[in-house]
Every structure is written in structure tokens, then in C-alpha cells.
Amino acid sequence: MRDSKRHMRTAAALAAAAALGLTACSTPGDDDSVPGVTDDTVVIGTHQPLTGPAAAGYSTISAATAAYFAYVNDNGGIHGRSIEYVIKDDGYDPASTQTAVRELVTEEKVFAIVNGLGTPTHSAVLDYLDQQGVPDLFVSSGSLTWNQPAVYENTFAFNADYVTEGAALAQYAVEQEPDAKICVLGQDDDYGEGILEGVETVVGSNAITDVQSYTTSAEDLTAQIGAMMQAECEVNVLGTINGFTAMAVGTAAQMEWFPRWYVSSSGADYPTLAGYLGEDLAPVLLQGLVSVNYLPFSPDGEWVALFERINEEYNDGAPFTGNTVFGMSVGYLFAEALAAAGEDPTRESLVAAVESGDLVGNGILPLSYSADDHAAYRGVGITIVNEGVQDYVDAAYTVAAGQVTAVEPDPVPLENEGIPG
Amino acid sequence: MDRLVFLLSAGLARGAVLALFALSLVIVWRAARVVNFAQAAMAVTAVYAAFAVTSATGSYWAGLATGLATGALLGAAAERGLMRRLPHHAPLPGIIVAIGLVMVLQSGLAIAFGPEHRPMHPPFSERPFMIGGVPVLSPYDLFVLIAAAAVMGALALLFSRTSLGLQLRAAAFAPETSRLLGVRVPRMVTLGWALAVATASLAALLLVPTELGLNPHAADLLFVNAFAVAVIGGLDSPVGALLSGIGVGLLVSLVTGYASASAAPLAVLGLMTLVLLVRPGGVFAPKEARTA
Amino acid sequence: MKTPLRALLLTALAIAATFGLDPFRNYQLATTAACFAAVAGLTVLVGLTGQLSLGHAVLMAAGGYGFAFTASAVDGPWPLALLAGLAAAVIVSGLLGLLLGMAAARLRGPYLAGLTLALVIALPSAANALPLGGDQGARAPFFAVPEALSALIAVEQWHAWLAIAISALAVTPLVMLRSGRAGLRMRAVLDDETAAKLSGVDPGLVKAGAFVASAVPAGLGGAILAVATQQVTPGGYGLAFSLLLVVAAVVGGLGSIGGALIGSVLVVVLPWVVDQLVGALPADLGQRLNGNLAVLLFGAGLIAMTLAWPGGVARLLDRLRAARPKRRAPAADTGR
């Protein structure tokens, strides 16, 4: 027992020594400079799952965003400042997110957090960012949490929210096949629940034939797909991430069951799905797959041509997927916001720029940001896979207050080589 | 009724894989009195080797053989290089080294192959046979069941009928006496590790084609469930691993099908609590020695 | 020196040290304090009674949830909310510890490990099944810097103070317990259950009691994290974190409270240091290295450390001290 006393003393001495060895500065400082902004750089940060099980689906997004910023920097930056994008790995673990974001804010002194990824992860730092007054832009998740301007003044969503996606998918399904039996398979979190809620607003909760869920740690979907098959589902609306979409489609095909698939944008990226299913099977199995989107990923569009060029030049020619388009679109929107924040941007002017409603982004529908609306996209366009090519068809919907309205898509044209000025 | 048949058949194939992996934990426990927390990471490393060979040669069987050999080598290397150097009386340093090994292997694999899922194709069709309109086992499921049964049978024969098996058991249960009787105890322990990791690799090799694809974390959940299976069955009992593996496989399938996927871990926890309340050493625990 | 006095001194010392730290380091210090409380509980449990728990993260989460819900519900001055929250953390984690302890009294090493592992895996499901707020978890109240201090210290430092005070509250009774009669009974049961029984010690009671005594500091550790992060989510208390607690206990040296402190500092600071080192490497080493290299180096370091000093850092310090000739060094306590 005596040794424990000595250990305590040794440990205390070690702790004290460690404390002294570190740089000191603890009192709350007041200086007028804007964090993260110098004459020639703007430092921003993000938290992303670069390791761990979620890395498979998402680790390519931040690389694409970084590549876009490198492209902007090589072309003069924004107002003469280059954008430095600090990417911290959180392994999709909320505890790590807490540490990573605090490090970004207090050590890296970032100007803003951009595109922090994940509902459970980003929820963990929402209050902290609010207290610190750090702009929290374009969160990478379709949760409704990010759109609470009264509570979180500086937090803005990027994805179309899951309820909107679910409602649009269901609306299109009802228009195509009014009498089909509709079923829902969703992830057992806010994602699956949001999609289900969206479907319910359109068809009513009693009209859904079967509802199944899965956990991301699950190994297979055999039980769920078997149950849906026996419930004789005809239209399956999926709130699943890419891997589980592929698994659902693949498992059903093994059972020689070929229902119609209506999939949320977060789980319907054709190149990614083809990677799971194999290039030979994918065009067959995914034929007719219906999804929604709001970003310019038409294979022959001008935005994709630009992004492919940036991907080749600044991203080592990494596989070009929906994640690439997503990451670069986020980068574009931030660059646009930074440009609009003025010659000498402050955190206030950045938030004001987003709230002004003047940002156009690069989506197929107008952005809906305003002072009392922090959602990015209130509507989505329908996409369909045909012979291995996924593209928009002529249908788009906006969703407001439980009402789905058909609208005309209004894509933003590419200007100035994709560099906001 | 249809649904019940379907869920039972789906659970059976998963259960066989679980049982096989649990058996590998039992082997290493019997050989060295440690629970190898790195078993999943080592098995997945072996599957990557199999994947590389199958991609290069186009032969599933060449890949399978490579995977098993890699697993055996990894097991032997981990025992010789790491575990042997640790004190024998305390089990915890072994667990910590295994945790370190998991970090090294998984991040090493992610660096070498990337984090994404690599699709692995099964050697047989996964299209189930239809019996009265109900999909039941597929040819690949049958292959899994047969392979698992064959390996378990072979291991049972090895341990009960051969001199090598006798030496393995003796080295595990009475190392000092065995040494005096001329058994090379260290060699037997190494062999036990090699056998165990090869078995685990087979389980992972059978599992991955039914999953999303190969990924550094592909066997994480398999390990966790198999550990539960081994505890429920009794860590010293290969028969326990087999039966409780099938049992847990069926339970998970039924709970997922009738309740929800997220209820499955709770069901496993509940089953384990129940079993341990009644039999603290697992269902097939050997009779406990009198302590007082 | 009496234990409470020493604890007071160390607490004062730690609080003084926060002035030397910038906000991020103070946040890390608060996290370390949370880990320290939990690891101290764990190290006593494993070191003195030989019961291996892989589920201490769940006990932390239990304390965290108890704290978050209670402190949010209290409508009054902040010290009242804080104390009510802490009391709830103690009660909730203590009750869960009692349940586990009753099971543990019947189970041997790996079986207990298996049960606690299954508990960790089931936590996210439980958070969804029970009214605990699902994946998003529960909000805990934000404790702002009191007015009198607000000109002097930043909020991170204030939270570090609270963290240090709570962890002192959690660990001091544990130290007293460990060196008192209860500690003797625990060692007796570990050394020889039969002999302990013969001398009138009930091993089941001792084991269950040890589990409760170990669960309460873990629960307070969870409360500390809730104070520092204003949040309790099931994802933050996963298997990886739970295993990290075991790593901290073993690397520090089982059974040693000082070792628990060293271990906690190591598991909080080491990944960060490795990350900094990796960050200093030339960029463009490729996307795949990003994040993974840090994990790889941490794992390799863990293996190397355990191979070099299987008894943990505390044992190493013992040996170094014993090797010094002049001091009259009593034989180091090599028991587990």
C-alpha cells in the first residue's frame, strides 16, 4: 500500500512537469483579429470518419473537398486568400468528435467548421460550436437537427433532409404505380426514421405494407428481405446507406425477387453500388432503380466535367463517385459563401452571407437558406438508372409542411470555371 | 409458418459460421488459457491474402488454401513472437497485446488495401432452393454447413483419436507433467494457436462472401458474437461451441425477423445472462472441482 | 500523510496546473480526469479481486445518463443541479454495478469478460429501446463560469476544475477503501478463496462489494464527461473506449491508483501525440495513411510497452526505485 502513495506522488510530479512543459495561456483573451483568417489564408476544419467501419462509405468526401480547394487556391483563392482545409479523423465516434472539434477550434483556431459528417457525431459538438460562436456550415447529414435557427444560429444543413427525400420518393411511387404495395426498409436511427416519416406523410402510416430495419453492424439482410418478400411488397423505399442498398438488392435477387427499388440519395450512388455488386451484375440488378438527388451529377453535365478534371489533377484520379460530386459541391458552396462574406470576412459576415439567401450553390433546385430557414435543399429531383447510367428524369418535388408539390428543376449553370468571385 | 422456416434456414447457415469461429476461440483457450482478442483481425488478414490470390489466379480454392495457410502462420507467429514473451500467470498483458495487434493489423490493412468493401464472390450459387414457395438454404449455405461440419469433425478426431491430439490436450491441461513425459509443450502451444487462427480464418472466409464485402472490420461482429457463443457454450467445450453457435445463430435470425435488428444484441445479452445465472461456466462446463 | 489530506493537496496542485494550460489542454485534462476516475475503479477491481470487466464504459454511460437527466431536471442554482446530478450518477452506476457484481460473484475470469463485453455491445440497442434519446443521446446542462471567476478563467478551465474536483471525490474513498479492511478482504479472496472463507470472509459478498465500489467512480467519470461535453451518447461509450480503459489500467499497473493516473494520461495524450507526429510528416503520403497511421503506431507502441513492462509503468517505477541503493526501499508490492 505504501507504494501507492509513492505512485501518487510520482504521478503528481509527472503531471505537474507535463503541465509546465506545455505552452501556457489560459485566461480568456480578447483580441480583435478574426480566428483563422490572415491576409493570405483562411483556415477551416472538419471532422470525418477516415478510420473505423464508417470510413468505407465516407472517407472519400473530404478528400474531394480538399481537392476542390486546392483547385481554387491554384487559381488565386477567394479574395486573394487560399483556403486551408484541416481534416480531423473521428472514426465516426462522438467522443472523438468532441476532442477533434475542440482541437480545431482552440488549437487550429479555425474560422469555421465545414461539412462535419454524421448525425450522432455532429450532434455531440452542436452545443459547443454554438457556445463558441463558430460558424457550423453545411453539415453532412440529412437530420432535421441542423435546421433550428432559433436555437443554433450558426448551424446550417447541407443535405436535403431525410423526410423530404422519403416524401418525394413515395410521391413519385404513388404517381407511377397507384396500387402498388409500398414497404420501407430503414436504418435503425434518424435516417431510417426520417425516410419512414416522409413516406407516411404521403401514403399514410396504415398504407405501408411492411416496415423493416437494420443496424449498421449487421452482417446481412436475409431476414428482413425474406420478410418483405413474403409480405408481397412491390415498391421498396429504402433509407439505407450504399452498402446496405447493394446488399438488399443483391439478397433479393438471390431469392429471385425483383421488386421496384426507391432509394434515398444517401444510399443510391450508382458507381458505389456497382463497386459492391460487381460491374457485370450492377447494370442488370440496378436497372430502373429510382432515387432522388439535388446535386449536379448528370454524367454529361458541365459540373461533372469540371469535377472530373479537378479529380484527375488534384485528387490523384481517385474513383469518381457521388461522394466526389458531394464533396466538391460542398467546397464550391463554401467558396461562394466566403466570397460573399466580403473582402475582410468575419464569422458574422460569413453567417450573414449564408442567411442572405443570395448564395446559389450548384444544385438542381434553388437553395432555401434564409434568416429563419437553415435548410439547404427543400426539394429533390428524381433520378433513374437506365442501362448502367444514372440520371435525372423530368420530375422534381418540393416538400413543405407535409405537402409535396411538383416543381420544375432549375439547375445552376457553371460559371467562371467553378471559382466564385 | 413460411416465415419461420425461412428464418430458421437462414439462421442455420449463420450459426454454423458462428460455431466455427467460437470453436477457434475454444481451441486457443484450451491451448494457452487466453481469449485471443485479435482473432478476428488475424482472420481478416488471412482473408485478404486469400482475396489477393483468388484475384490473381481466378481460383477460389487456391485462395482458400492460401487463406488457411496464412491464418496458421499468423497464429504461430503471434504466439512465438508476442504471446510467449509475456508472463504466463497473468492473462491481462496478453489481452492488451492482442488489442494492440488489432489496431496494427486493421490500420495496416486499411493502408494497404483501402477502407472500402471489396466484393468477394462465393464459389457456389447463393440462389436458395425453393421448397413450397419458401426460399431455404442455397448451395453456398450447404457448402458452408458441410465445410464447417467437416472441419469440426476433423478437429474432434484430431483431439480424441491421434497422439498429436493427446499431446495437445496434455500440454494444455498439465504442462509440467507433460513436459516430464516428453511432450514438447511450447511446440504444442504454438500448434494450438496455428490451428485456432486457421479455423477462425476459415470461418471468416466462409462469412465474407455473404456480407457486404471484404473490409478490415469485416469480422468484428463475428468475433463479438462468437465470444458470446463460446461463453454460453463453455470455453472448454468444443461441443458447447457447436451447439450454442447454432442456437445463437437461430436466435439472432428469429429476433431480427420477428422483432427488429436492433433487438438482436439485447437478445444475445439476455440469453447469456440467463445461461450464466444457471450455469456460471457455460452450458457444457466440466464439473467444477470442489473448492471447500 | 492521511489520505484525505493528500487528496486535497493533489487536487489543489492539479487545479493550479490548469493555469499553465491552454483551453484545449484543459479539455484534455478534464477527459483525463474522467478516465482516471473510471480506470481507478477498474484497476482496483481487476488488481485486487481479479475480476476482469470489459464493460466499464457502460458504467460510465450509466453515470453520465443519470447525471444528465437529473441535472437537467433540477430547476435551481447551478451547484444544486451539479450535486443532484452527481448523486444520481452515483446511484445509477452503483445499482448497475450491484447487478453486475451479483453476477460476477458467480463467474470466473473470461465468463465475466464475455458478459460485460455483451453488455457494451448491447448499449446502443438499449439506448434506442429505453427512453434515453437513442443515438443522439441526452443533453447535459452547461455549467458556465461563475461570475466571480469569469474574468479570470475560460470555460474549459472551469470545467477542468469541476472535473478535477469530481474525480478527487470519486477516487479518494477508493484509495481509503483499498488500504483499509475492505482491501485486505479483497486480497484475501484473490489469494485463496477457500482460506478466506475459512476465516469468515464471504467471497461472494466481497466480490459484489468490490464491483459496486468500482462502478461508482466509473459513474462519476461519466458525469465528468457529461460536464465537459454537455452530452451523453451511446456511441461515445463503445467497445473501443471500454477496451481503452482496460488498456489504461494494465499499462499503468494493475491495482495501483497512481498507475491508473499514468495510464489515463497515456491513453488520452498518446493518440494525440502520435497524431501530431504523423501530421508533421510530409503531406501527400496518400489518403490511406490519413488517420490509419496514427492508429497503427499507437497499437505498435502498446505492444512494445506491454512486452517491455508487462507489469505496467507503476511496477517499472517501483523497480527503478528499488534499484537505487541509498534509499531504504521496502520490498515492492508485487501482488496483483
Coordinates of C-alpha atoms in Angstrom, one line a residue, chain B residues 4-5 8 54 69 74-76 119 148 156 161 166 173 178 217-218 229 241 244 259:
Chain B
L4 CA -40.5 -19.4 -39.6
V5 CA -39.0 -22.0 -42.0
L8 CA -34.7 -21.0 -39.3
T54 CA -8.1 -15.5 -55.9
A69 CA -2.1 -21.3 -44.5
L74 CA -0.2 -15.7 -38.3
G75 CA -1.3 -17.7 -35.3
A76 CA 2.1 -19.4 -34.9
P119 CA -16.8 -7.8 -53.2
A148 CA -18.0 -26.3 -41.0
A156 CA -12.7 -33.8 -33.0
R161 CA -8.0 -40.1 -31.7
L166 CA -3.4 -36.2 -27.0
F173 CA -4.1 -29.3 -19.0
S178 CA 3.5 -33.3 -19.9
H217 CA -13.6 -4.7 -40.0
A218 CA -15.5 -7.5 -41.7
V229 CA -21.3 -18.2 -28.1
A241 CA -19.3 -24.0 -29.2
S244 CA -24.6 -22.7 -28.8
A259 CA -38.9 -8.1 -33.7

